[in-house]
Coordinates of C-alpha atoms in Angstrom, one line a residue:
M1245 CA 170.8 96.3 47.1
A1246 CA 172.8 98.0 49.9
A1247 CA 175.4 95.9 51.7
R1248 CA 174.8 95.1 55.3
T1249 CA 176.8 93.4 58.1
I1250 CA 175.7 91.4 61.0
P1251 CA 176.7 93.1 64.3
S1252 CA 178.6 90.8 66.6
R1253 CA 177.1 92.6 69.6
L1254 CA 173.9 94.3 70.4
S1255 CA 174.3 97.9 69.6
G1256 CA 173.0 100.9 71.5
P1257 CA 172.7 101.6 75.2
G1258 CA 171.2 99.0 77.5
A1259 CA 171.5 96.8 80.6
V1260 CA 169.9 93.9 82.2
R1261 CA 166.2 93.9 81.7
P1262 CA 163.7 92.4 84.2
G1263 CA 161.0 90.4 82.6
G1264 CA 162.7 89.7 79.3
S1265 CA 165.4 87.5 77.9
G1266 CA 167.6 90.1 76.2
R1267 CA 170.9 91.0 77.8
S1268 CA 171.8 94.5 76.6
H1269 CA 175.2 96.2 77.1
T1270 CA 176.6 99.4 75.7
S1271 CA 178.8 98.1 72.9
P1272 CA 179.1 99.3 69.3
A1273 CA 178.5 97.0 66.4
P1274 CA 181.7 96.4 64.3
A1275 CA 181.8 98.7 61.3
S1276 CA 182.9 96.0 58.8
R1277 CA 184.4 92.5 58.9
G1278 CA 185.1 92.3 55.2
F1279 CA 181.9 90.4 54.2
S1280 CA 178.8 91.6 52.5
F1281 CA 175.1 90.9 52.7
I1282 CA 173.5 89.9 49.4
A1283 CA 169.8 89.7 48.9
A1284 CA 167.4 87.8 51.2
R1285 CA 164.7 86.5 49.0
L1286 CA 161.8 84.2 49.8
A1287 CA 159.6 82.6 47.2
S1288 CA 156.6 80.6 48.2
R1289 CA 155.5 77.9 45.8
G1290 CA 152.4 76.2 47.0
T1291 CA 153.3 74.9 50.5
R1292 CA 157.0 74.5 49.7
L1293 CA 159.4 77.3 50.7
T1294 CA 162.4 77.8 48.5
T1295 CA 165.1 80.2 49.7
T1296 CA 168.1 82.1 48.6
L1297 CA 169.0 83.7 51.9
L1298 CA 171.7 85.6 53.6
R1299 CA 174.6 84.8 51.2
Y1300 CA 177.8 86.4 52.3
T1301 CA 181.2 86.7 50.7
V1302 CA 184.5 87.0 52.6
S1303 CA 187.2 88.8 50.8
N1304 CA 190.7 87.2 50.6
D1305 CA 192.3 90.2 52.4
T1306 CA 190.0 90.1 55.4
P1307 CA 192.4 91.1 58.1
Y1308 CA 191.0 89.0 61.0
L1309 CA 191.1 85.8 58.9
K1310 CA 194.7 86.1 57.6
G1311 CA 197.0 83.3 58.9
R1312 CA 194.2 81.5 60.8
V1313 CA 192.8 78.0 60.3
L1314 CA 189.2 77.8 61.2
D1315 CA 187.8 74.6 62.8
V1316 CA 184.7 73.1 61.3
N1317 CA 181.9 71.6 63.4
S1318 CA 178.5 70.3 62.5
T1319 CA 175.3 69.8 64.4
S1320 CA 171.6 69.3 63.6
V1321 CA 170.4 72.4 65.4
L1322 CA 172.3 75.4 66.6
V1323 CA 170.6 77.5 69.3
V1324 CA 171.9 81.1 69.6
G1325 CA 171.2 82.5 73.0
G1326 CA 171.4 81.0 76.4
G1327 CA 168.4 82.6 78.1
L1328 CA 165.2 80.8 79.1
A1329 CA 163.9 80.3 75.5
G1330 CA 167.3 79.1 74.2
L1331 CA 168.0 76.8 77.1
S1332 CA 164.5 75.4 76.9
A1333 CA 165.0 74.8 73.2
A1334 CA 168.3 73.0 73.8
M1335 CA 166.8 70.9 76.5
F1336 CA 163.6 69.9 74.6
L1337 CA 165.7 69.0 71.5
A1338 CA 168.2 67.0 73.5
W1339 CA 165.4 65.2 75.2
R1340 CA 164.2 64.1 71.7
K1341 CA 167.8 63.0 70.9
V1342 CA 168.4 65.8 68.4
P1343 CA 172.1 66.8 68.3
T1344 CA 172.1 70.3 69.5
V1345 CA 174.7 73.0 70.2
L1346 CA 173.9 76.2 72.1
V1347 CA 176.1 79.3 72.0
E1348 CA 175.8 82.1 74.5
R1349 CA 178.2 85.1 74.5
H1350 CA 178.0 85.6 78.3
P1351 CA 179.7 83.4 80.9
G1352 CA 176.4 82.5 82.5
S1353 CA 173.1 84.0 83.8
S1354 CA 172.7 87.7 84.2
P1355 CA 173.2 89.0 87.7
H1356 CA 169.8 90.7 87.4
P1357 CA 167.1 87.9 87.7
R1358 CA 164.7 89.6 85.4
A1359 CA 161.8 87.2 85.0
I1360 CA 160.1 85.6 88.0
G1361 CA 156.9 83.4 87.9
F1362 CA 156.5 80.4 85.7
T1363 CA 153.1 79.2 84.8
P1364 CA 151.5 75.8 85.3
R1365 CA 151.7 75.1 81.5
T1366 CA 155.4 75.8 81.6
L1367 CA 155.8 73.4 84.6
E1368 CA 153.9 70.8 82.6
L1369 CA 156.5 71.0 79.9
F1370 CA 159.4 70.8 82.4
R1371 CA 157.6 67.9 84.2
A1372 CA 157.6 65.9 80.9
V1373 CA 161.4 66.0 80.6
G1374 CA 162.0 65.0 84.2
L1375 CA 162.3 68.3 86.0
G1376 CA 159.2 68.1 88.1
S1377 CA 161.0 67.5 91.4
R1378 CA 163.7 70.1 90.7
I1379 CA 161.4 73.1 90.6
P1380 CA 159.5 74.0 93.7
Q1381 CA 155.9 74.7 92.9
A1382 CA 153.6 77.4 94.3
P1383 CA 150.5 76.6 96.3
P1384 CA 147.6 75.6 94.1
D1385 CA 145.5 78.6 95.1
F1386 CA 148.4 81.1 94.6
R1387 CA 147.5 84.3 92.8
L1388 CA 149.8 87.2 92.0
R1389 CA 148.5 90.2 93.9
R1390 CA 149.3 93.9 93.4
A1391 CA 148.6 96.9 95.6
R1392 CA 148.9 100.6 95.3
V1393 CA 150.7 101.9 98.4
E1394 CA 152.5 104.9 99.8
S1395 CA 155.3 102.6 100.9
L1396 CA 155.6 99.1 102.3
A1397 CA 155.5 100.5 105.9
G1398 CA 153.1 103.3 105.0
K1399 CA 149.6 103.6 103.9
W1400 CA 148.1 100.9 101.6
F1401 CA 145.5 102.4 99.3
E1402 CA 143.9 99.5 97.2
E1403 CA 144.5 96.2 95.5
S1404 CA 144.1 95.7 91.8
S1405 CA 143.3 92.5 90.0
W1406 CA 144.9 91.2 86.8
T1407 CA 141.7 89.5 85.7
P1408 CA 138.3 90.2 87.1
E1409 CA 136.9 87.3 89.2
D1410 CA 134.4 85.1 87.4
P1411 CA 131.7 84.2 90.0
Q1412 CA 130.5 81.4 87.7
A1413 CA 133.8 79.7 87.4
S1414 CA 133.9 76.3 89.1
P1415 CA 136.9 75.1 91.1
I1416 CA 138.2 72.7 88.5
E1417 CA 141.7 71.2 88.6
Y1418 CA 143.1 72.1 85.1
S1419 CA 146.6 70.8 85.6
P1420 CA 148.8 68.5 87.8
C1421 CA 151.1 71.5 88.1
S1422 CA 150.6 74.8 89.9
G1423 CA 153.4 77.1 88.6
A1424 CA 156.5 78.3 90.3
A1425 CA 157.7 81.6 91.9
L1426 CA 161.3 81.2 90.9
A1427 CA 163.7 83.8 89.8
Q1428 CA 165.2 83.5 86.3
D1429 CA 168.8 83.3 87.5
R1430 CA 167.7 80.3 89.7
L1431 CA 165.9 78.5 86.9
E1432 CA 168.4 79.0 84.1
P1433 CA 171.1 76.8 85.8
I1434 CA 168.6 74.0 86.3
L1435 CA 167.7 74.1 82.5
R1436 CA 171.3 74.3 81.5
D1437 CA 172.3 71.3 83.7
K1438 CA 169.4 69.3 82.4
A1439 CA 170.2 70.1 78.7
I1440 CA 173.8 69.1 79.2
A1441 CA 172.8 65.9 81.0
L1442 CA 170.5 65.0 78.0
G1443 CA 173.4 65.5 75.6
A1444 CA 173.2 69.2 74.5
D1445 CA 176.6 70.9 73.8
I1446 CA 176.4 74.2 75.7
R1447 CA 179.2 76.7 74.8
L1448 CA 179.3 79.8 76.9
E1449 CA 181.4 82.9 76.1
T1450 CA 180.8 82.1 72.4
E1451 CA 179.1 84.5 70.0
L1452 CA 177.8 84.2 66.5
I1453 CA 179.5 86.8 64.3
R1454 CA 178.2 85.9 60.9
F1455 CA 176.0 83.3 59.2
E1456 CA 175.0 82.1 55.8
Q1457 CA 172.2 79.7 54.8
D1458 CA 171.5 77.8 51.6
A1459 CA 169.1 75.0 50.5
D1460 CA 170.9 72.4 52.6
G1461 CA 171.8 74.1 55.9
V1462 CA 173.3 77.1 57.7
T1463 CA 177.0 77.9 58.0
V1464 CA 177.8 80.1 61.0
W1465 CA 181.0 81.8 62.1
L1466 CA 181.6 81.7 65.9
R1467 CA 184.0 83.6 68.1
E1468 CA 185.1 82.6 71.6
R1469 CA 186.0 85.1 74.3
N1470 CA 189.7 84.2 73.9
G1471 CA 189.5 85.3 70.3
R1472 CA 189.5 81.8 68.7
E1473 CA 187.1 81.7 65.7
Y1474 CA 185.7 78.7 63.9
T1475 CA 182.8 77.8 61.6
M1476 CA 180.0 75.4 62.2
R1477 CA 177.5 73.8 59.9
A1478 CA 173.9 73.3 61.2
A1479 CA 170.8 71.9 59.5
Y1480 CA 168.7 74.6 61.3
V1481 CA 169.3 77.6 63.6
I1482 CA 167.1 78.8 66.4
A1483 CA 167.6 82.5 67.1
A1484 CA 166.9 83.0 70.8
D1485 CA 169.2 86.0 70.9
G1486 CA 167.0 88.5 72.7
H1487 CA 164.7 91.4 71.9
R1488 CA 167.4 93.2 69.8
S1489 CA 168.2 90.0 67.9
P1490 CA 171.0 90.6 65.5
I1491 CA 169.9 87.5 63.6
R1492 CA 166.3 88.9 63.2
E1493 CA 167.7 92.2 62.0
A1494 CA 170.1 90.5 59.5
L1495 CA 167.2 88.5 58.1
G1496 CA 165.3 91.8 57.5
I1497 CA 162.3 90.7 59.6
G1498 CA 160.3 93.7 60.8
R1499 CA 158.1 94.0 63.9
Q1500 CA 154.7 95.4 64.7
G1501 CA 152.8 96.2 67.9
R1502 CA 152.5 98.8 70.6
G1503 CA 156.2 99.6 70.2
T1504 CA 158.6 101.0 72.8
M1505 CA 156.7 102.7 75.6
R1506 CA 159.6 104.1 77.6
V1507 CA 163.1 103.3 79.0
V1508 CA 163.1 102.0 82.5
R1509 CA 165.8 102.0 85.2
S1510 CA 165.9 99.5 88.1
V1511 CA 167.9 98.7 91.1
L1512 CA 168.2 95.2 92.6
F1513 CA 168.7 95.1 96.3
R1514 CA 168.5 92.8 99.4
A1515 CA 166.7 93.7 102.6
P1516 CA 164.8 91.9 105.4
L1517 CA 161.2 92.7 104.3
E1518 CA 159.5 89.4 104.7
K1519 CA 156.9 90.8 107.1
Y1520 CA 155.4 93.0 104.4
L1521 CA 154.6 89.8 102.3
E1522 CA 152.4 88.3 105.0
A1523 CA 149.2 89.8 103.5
G1524 CA 149.8 87.8 100.3
V1525 CA 150.7 90.9 98.2
S1526 CA 154.0 90.7 96.4
Q1527 CA 153.8 93.6 93.9
F1528 CA 153.6 97.2 94.9
Q1529 CA 152.9 100.4 93.0
I1530 CA 154.6 103.1 95.0
E1531 CA 153.0 106.5 94.9
Q1532 CA 154.2 109.3 97.1
P1533 CA 155.5 112.9 96.6
G1534 CA 158.8 112.7 94.7
L1535 CA 158.5 108.9 94.0
S1536 CA 156.4 106.9 91.6
A1537 CA 157.9 103.5 91.2
F1538 CA 157.2 99.7 91.1
L1539 CA 158.5 97.4 93.8
T1540 CA 158.4 93.6 93.8
T1541 CA 160.2 90.7 95.3
Y1542 CA 162.0 87.6 93.9
G1543 CA 160.9 85.6 96.9
D1544 CA 164.5 84.9 98.1
G1545 CA 165.3 88.1 100.0
R1546 CA 166.0 90.1 96.8
W1547 CA 163.8 92.9 95.6
V1548 CA 163.7 95.2 92.6
L1549 CA 162.6 98.8 92.5
M1550 CA 161.8 100.1 89.0
F1551 CA 161.7 103.7 88.0
S1552 CA 159.6 104.9 85.0
D1553 CA 162.3 107.2 83.7
D1554 CA 165.7 107.0 82.1
E1555 CA 167.5 109.0 84.9
E1556 CA 170.9 107.7 86.0
R1557 CA 171.2 107.7 89.8
D1558 CA 174.3 107.4 92.0
E1559 CA 174.4 104.9 94.9
P1560 CA 173.4 107.4 97.7
T1561 CA 170.4 108.5 95.7
L1562 CA 169.4 104.9 95.1
R1563 CA 169.7 104.1 98.8
T1564 CA 167.5 107.0 99.6
L1565 CA 164.8 106.0 97.1
V1566 CA 164.8 102.4 98.2
S1567 CA 164.3 103.6 101.8
K1568 CA 161.5 105.8 100.7
A1569 CA 159.8 102.9 98.9
I1570 CA 160.1 100.8 102.0
G1571 CA 159.0 103.6 104.3
R1572 CA 161.8 103.0 106.8
S1573 CA 165.4 104.1 107.1
D1574 CA 166.5 101.8 109.9
L1575 CA 167.0 98.6 107.8
E1576 CA 170.3 97.3 106.3
I1577 CA 170.0 97.5 102.5
E1578 CA 172.5 95.8 100.2
L1579 CA 172.5 97.2 96.6
I1580 CA 173.3 94.4 94.2
T1581 CA 173.1 95.8 90.7
T1582 CA 171.2 98.2 88.5
G1583 CA 169.5 97.8 85.2
R1584 CA 168.4 99.9 82.2
W1585 CA 165.9 98.4 79.7
E1586 CA 163.2 99.2 77.2
L1587 CA 159.5 98.6 78.1
S1588 CA 158.1 97.5 74.8
A1589 CA 155.6 95.3 73.0
L1590 CA 156.6 94.1 69.5
I1591 CA 155.8 91.0 67.5
A1592 CA 158.0 89.9 64.6
D1593 CA 156.3 89.9 61.2
R1594 CA 157.3 86.3 60.7
F1595 CA 158.9 83.7 63.0
S1596 CA 161.1 82.0 60.4
A1597 CA 163.1 82.6 57.3
G1598 CA 164.3 79.6 55.5
R1599 CA 166.2 77.4 58.0
V1600 CA 166.3 80.0 60.8
F1601 CA 163.6 80.3 63.4
L1602 CA 162.9 83.0 65.9
A1603 CA 162.0 82.2 69.5
G1604 CA 161.5 84.0 72.8
D1605 CA 162.1 87.8 72.8
A1606 CA 163.6 87.6 69.3
A1607 CA 160.1 86.7 68.1
H1608 CA 158.0 88.7 70.5
T1609 CA 158.9 91.3 73.1
L1610 CA 156.2 91.7 75.7
P1611 CA 156.3 93.9 78.9
P1612 CA 156.5 92.2 82.3
N1613 CA 153.0 91.3 83.3
R1614 CA 151.0 89.2 85.8
G1615 CA 149.9 86.8 83.2
G1616 CA 153.4 85.5 82.7
Y1617 CA 153.2 86.2 78.9
G1618 CA 156.9 87.0 78.5
A1619 CA 159.3 84.2 79.3
N1620 CA 156.6 81.5 79.4
T1621 CA 155.5 82.3 75.9
G1622 CA 159.1 81.9 74.7
I1623 CA 159.4 78.5 76.5
D1624 CA 156.3 77.4 74.7
D1625 CA 157.8 78.5 71.4
A1626 CA 160.7 76.3 72.0
H1627 CA 158.5 73.3 72.9
N1628 CA 156.4 73.7 69.8
L1629 CA 159.4 74.0 67.6
A1630 CA 161.4 71.1 69.1
W1631 CA 159.1 68.3 68.3
K1632 CA 158.7 69.5 64.7
L1633 CA 162.5 69.9 64.1
S1634 CA 162.9 66.4 65.6
A1635 CA 160.3 64.9 63.2
V1636 CA 161.8 66.6 60.2
L1637 CA 165.4 65.7 61.1
S1638 CA 164.5 62.1 61.7
G1639 CA 163.1 61.9 58.2
A1640 CA 159.6 61.0 59.5
S1641 CA 158.1 64.4 58.4
T1642 CA 158.7 66.7 55.4
P1643 CA 160.1 70.2 56.0
Q1644 CA 156.7 71.7 55.4
L1645 CA 155.8 70.7 59.0
L1646 CA 158.1 73.5 60.1
D1647 CA 155.8 76.1 58.4
T1648 CA 153.2 75.4 61.1
Y1649 CA 155.5 76.9 63.8
D1650 CA 154.8 80.5 62.6
A1651 CA 151.1 79.6 61.8
E1652 CA 150.6 78.4 65.4
R1653 CA 152.9 80.6 67.6
R1654 CA 152.6 84.0 66.0
P1655 CA 148.8 84.3 66.6
I1656 CA 149.4 83.3 70.3
A1657 CA 152.0 86.1 70.6
W1658 CA 149.5 88.6 69.2
L1659 CA 146.7 87.3 71.5
R1660 CA 148.9 87.8 74.5
H1661 CA 150.0 91.3 73.3
Q1662 CA 146.3 92.2 73.1
Q1663 CA 145.4 90.8 76.5
I1664 CA 148.2 92.7 78.2
F1665 CA 146.8 96.1 77.0
V1666 CA 143.1 95.3 77.6
R1667 CA 143.9 94.8 81.3
T1668 CA 144.2 97.4 84.1
D1669 CA 148.0 97.2 84.5
Y1670 CA 148.7 98.5 81.0
K1671 CA 145.3 99.8 79.7
A1672 CA 146.3 103.4 80.1
E1673 CA 149.3 102.8 77.7
A1674 CA 147.4 100.7 75.1
A1675 CA 147.4 103.6 72.5
G1676 CA 144.6 101.9 70.7
T1677 CA 146.3 98.5 70.3
A1678 CA 143.7 96.6 72.2
A1679 CA 140.7 98.1 70.4
D1680 CA 137.5 96.6 71.6
A1681 CA 139.0 93.4 72.8
K1682 CA 137.5 91.6 75.8
I1683 CA 139.5 90.2 78.7
I1684 CA 140.0 86.4 78.4
D1685 CA 139.9 84.2 81.5
D1686 CA 143.3 83.3 83.0
A1687 CA 142.6 79.6 82.7
A1688 CA 141.7 80.1 79.1
M1689 CA 144.9 82.0 78.3
E1690 CA 147.0 79.4 80.2
F1691 CA 145.5 76.1 79.1
G1692 CA 142.9 76.8 76.4
Q1693 CA 144.6 78.6 73.5
L1694 CA 143.7 77.3 70.1
Y1695 CA 146.2 76.4 67.4
R1696 CA 145.1 76.7 63.8
S1697 CA 147.5 75.3 61.2
A1698 CA 147.9 72.5 58.6
A1699 CA 149.1 70.3 61.6
V1700 CA 145.6 70.3 62.9
L1701 CA 142.4 69.1 61.2
G1702 CA 139.0 70.4 62.0
T1703 CA 139.3 73.8 63.5
S1704 CA 136.3 75.7 62.3
D1705 CA 136.4 79.5 61.8
D1706 CA 133.7 80.1 64.5
L1707 CA 135.9 78.8 67.3
P1708 CA 137.2 81.4 69.8
P1709 CA 141.0 82.0 70.2
A1710 CA 140.9 80.6 73.7
Q1711 CA 138.5 79.1 76.3
R1712 CA 138.8 77.4 79.6
P1713 CA 139.5 73.6 79.3
D1714 CA 136.0 72.9 80.7
Q1715 CA 134.5 74.9 77.9
W1716 CA 136.4 72.9 75.3
A1717 CA 135.6 69.2 74.6
G1718 CA 138.8 67.9 73.0
Q1719 CA 138.6 69.9 69.8
P1720 CA 141.6 69.6 67.5
G1721 CA 143.9 72.5 68.1
T1722 CA 143.5 72.5 71.9
R1723 CA 145.8 71.2 74.6
A1724 CA 144.7 67.6 75.6
P1725 CA 142.9 68.0 78.9
H1726 CA 144.2 66.9 82.3
L1727 CA 142.4 64.1 84.1
W1728 CA 143.6 61.5 86.6
I1729 CA 144.0 58.0 85.3
S1730 CA 145.7 54.8 86.4
K1731 CA 148.3 53.0 84.2
G1732 CA 150.1 49.9 85.4
G1733 CA 148.8 50.6 88.9
E1734 CA 150.3 54.1 89.0
R1735 CA 148.2 57.2 89.3
L1736 CA 149.1 59.6 86.5
S1737 CA 147.7 62.6 84.7
T1738 CA 146.6 62.1 81.2
L1739 CA 149.4 64.6 80.4
D1740 CA 151.9 62.1 81.6
L1741 CA 151.0 59.8 78.7
L1742 CA 151.9 62.5 76.1
Q1743 CA 154.8 64.4 74.6
R1744 CA 157.0 61.4 73.7
S1745 CA 155.4 60.5 70.4
W1746 CA 152.0 60.5 68.6
V1747 CA 149.3 59.0 70.8
L1748 CA 145.9 57.6 69.8
L1749 CA 143.5 57.5 72.7
A1750 CA 140.4 55.3 72.2
E1751 CA 138.1 52.9 74.0
D1752 CA 137.0 50.7 71.1
E1753 CA 139.5 47.8 70.5
R1754 CA 139.2 48.2 66.7
W1755 CA 141.4 51.3 66.8
A1756 CA 144.5 49.4 68.1
P1757 CA 145.2 47.4 64.9
A1758 CA 144.4 50.5 62.8
A1759 CA 147.0 52.4 64.8
T1760 CA 149.6 49.7 64.3
L1761 CA 149.1 49.5 60.5
A1762 CA 148.9 53.3 60.1
A1763 CA 152.2 53.8 62.0
R1764 CA 153.9 51.1 59.9
Q1765 CA 152.6 52.5 56.7
L1766 CA 153.6 56.1 57.5
G1767 CA 156.9 55.3 59.3
L1768 CA 155.8 57.2 62.4
P1769 CA 156.0 56.5 66.1
L1770 CA 152.3 56.1 67.3
E1771 CA 151.3 54.7 70.6
S1772 CA 147.8 53.3 70.9
L1773 CA 146.2 53.6 74.4
R1774 CA 142.9 51.9 75.0
I1775 CA 140.7 53.5 77.6
G1776 CA 139.6 51.0 80.2
A1777 CA 142.4 48.6 79.4
D1778 CA 145.8 50.4 79.0
V1779 CA 144.6 53.4 81.0
R1780 CA 141.8 53.4 83.6
P1781 CA 140.3 56.8 84.2
S1782 CA 139.2 57.8 87.7
D1783 CA 136.0 59.1 86.1
P1784 CA 135.3 57.5 82.7
E1785 CA 132.4 59.7 81.9
A1786 CA 134.4 62.9 82.6
L1787 CA 137.2 61.6 80.4
H1788 CA 134.9 60.9 77.5
K1789 CA 133.3 64.4 77.9
A1790 CA 136.7 66.2 78.2
F1791 CA 138.0 64.6 75.0
G1792 CA 134.7 64.8 73.2
L1793 CA 134.6 61.1 72.5
G1794 CA 131.7 58.7 72.1
A1795 CA 132.1 55.0 72.8
G1796 CA 133.7 54.3 69.5
G1797 CA 135.6 57.6 69.1
A1798 CA 139.4 58.3 69.1
S1799 CA 141.6 61.3 69.8
L1800 CA 144.9 61.7 67.9
I1801 CA 147.4 63.7 70.0
R1802 CA 150.6 65.3 68.8
P1803 CA 154.0 65.0 70.4
D1804 CA 153.5 68.4 72.1
G1805 CA 150.3 67.3 73.8
Y1806 CA 147.9 69.1 71.4
V1807 CA 144.9 67.3 69.8
A1808 CA 145.6 67.0 66.0
W1809 CA 142.5 65.2 64.9
R1810 CA 139.4 63.6 66.5
S1811 CA 136.8 61.1 65.4
S1812 CA 133.9 61.4 67.8
E1813 CA 132.6 57.9 66.8
L1814 CA 134.0 54.9 65.1
P1815 CA 134.1 55.5 61.3
A1816 CA 133.3 52.8 58.7
D1817 CA 137.0 52.3 58.0
P1818 CA 139.1 53.2 61.0
L1819 CA 142.4 52.4 59.3
R1820 CA 141.8 54.6 56.3
A1821 CA 140.5 57.5 58.5
L1822 CA 143.4 57.3 60.8
T1823 CA 146.0 56.9 58.1
D1824 CA 144.7 59.9 56.1
A1825 CA 144.5 62.1 59.2
L1826 CA 147.9 61.1 60.7
G1827 CA 149.6 61.5 57.3
Q1828 CA 148.2 65.0 56.9
V1829 CA 148.9 66.5 60.3
S1830 CA 152.3 64.9 60.6
F1831 CA 153.4 65.8 57.0
A1832 CA 154.5 62.2 56.9
A1833 CA 157.4 61.7 54.5
R1834 CA 156.1 58.3 53.5
R1835 CA 152.6 59.5 52.8
S1836 CA 151.5 58.4 49.4

């Protein structure tokens, strides 16, 4: 097999990229560092995955190692990449007390904000770790609106919708959160600070230059900007290293999807344009002779103008085009930075290989869109993976639980890929990738996506990939629904009861001793909450309906807030039913 090396930098041209987590810079990959790539081989035996992966050799005469003593560090999880997915992973892991190190080769956030707009589901996840008050939320009725215009000050032609309005949809409150219109470079420091406060070790200006994994862990070679190099040993690695992902490439993981559509140039600028946002539209497709571009705001005085070509423009030309897009030449304009990035849609063929997991743009690159399917999808990846790694590292669950990460998250990435190209914004560029797919409701995509994996019991084949929460009824594989309840005199969302451990929600008192014994037998943290006693719903009938529970039923909810198993009524032997179900979906290490 041909020898391969892991590039220490992203190769090929590129620059900051709005809407994605990769930071690309023109920088060649090193030709050779004196180590070789030997076969990556995966063998699946039943549900167990045995690996002989990415084994490297370092020759004794490697020039850059001569005369150096390498420090050795160790951690449970190493996160590579300090963008939104990586920082979220570090934060969620640290919140669960998992020793975590994050390395990021840049000194901080990119000067180009890239993503803006974080969904209610993302805010739910941040709320759970204590960030609810740190992130300003959008009004509950906020909708991202786009118009085709000649210019901001010129003629406005028409407005286009992301999802057609459903006249039958009822005004239901699906979440205690409403999303946030916050630029990525404003959110990243909040996540970074929270991760550090929770105990994560964040190492900026540090890059991974090489790694090797075996049956017991992963050894990585790291280099600081000052040239110091050292090794680290980690039980697992999360590759959140962007859409070009050297780790994914070294693992030999391919990608499928619509592919690269084009290279896009952009200019970030500041200008006093608040009056043009008064109509509630914040995205503008500029169409006039000599200029076809996309203009949007980051909501803080900064705007970005994107060109659908790969033409390099000097500063006077950029100023002229910005003025044309605005439709005025009398305003003071501050050019901040420029960007060059690929507009693409690609999904990795698998989201893990041995002890290495892909997250964010490394796993799925999706073009900027009004559904928030880019950065938010990566944050949800991190959340899904964090509780599973925590369970395995604590010894409560066997490593087979980690196989459900790919089983659950990759279909979601494909569903979002499909939904981007079936909608108006990208339909003309679908190139057959959306086929005969139908548009799925926004609330269904945000709150009602279905997980199918061995960590869920009872997902029949006839269930749709997503529905609105009011169309579900607490089926396993769905996000536990939001309703208002009272606990200890405090008004809370049902979601506030979740995400710390396994939770059993039931009304019949006979479930409580069953939960205690099942948790003891399996060695798992399981909190039993009795409806009407521990928690008092504002509308008991609505809660039973939303969770699909009869008077004797129970819902078993995972540490990520998804329903893992449900018994609609009281079974003949609650202890046996619960123990069997919990043992299966948790991959309990003490399961007999």
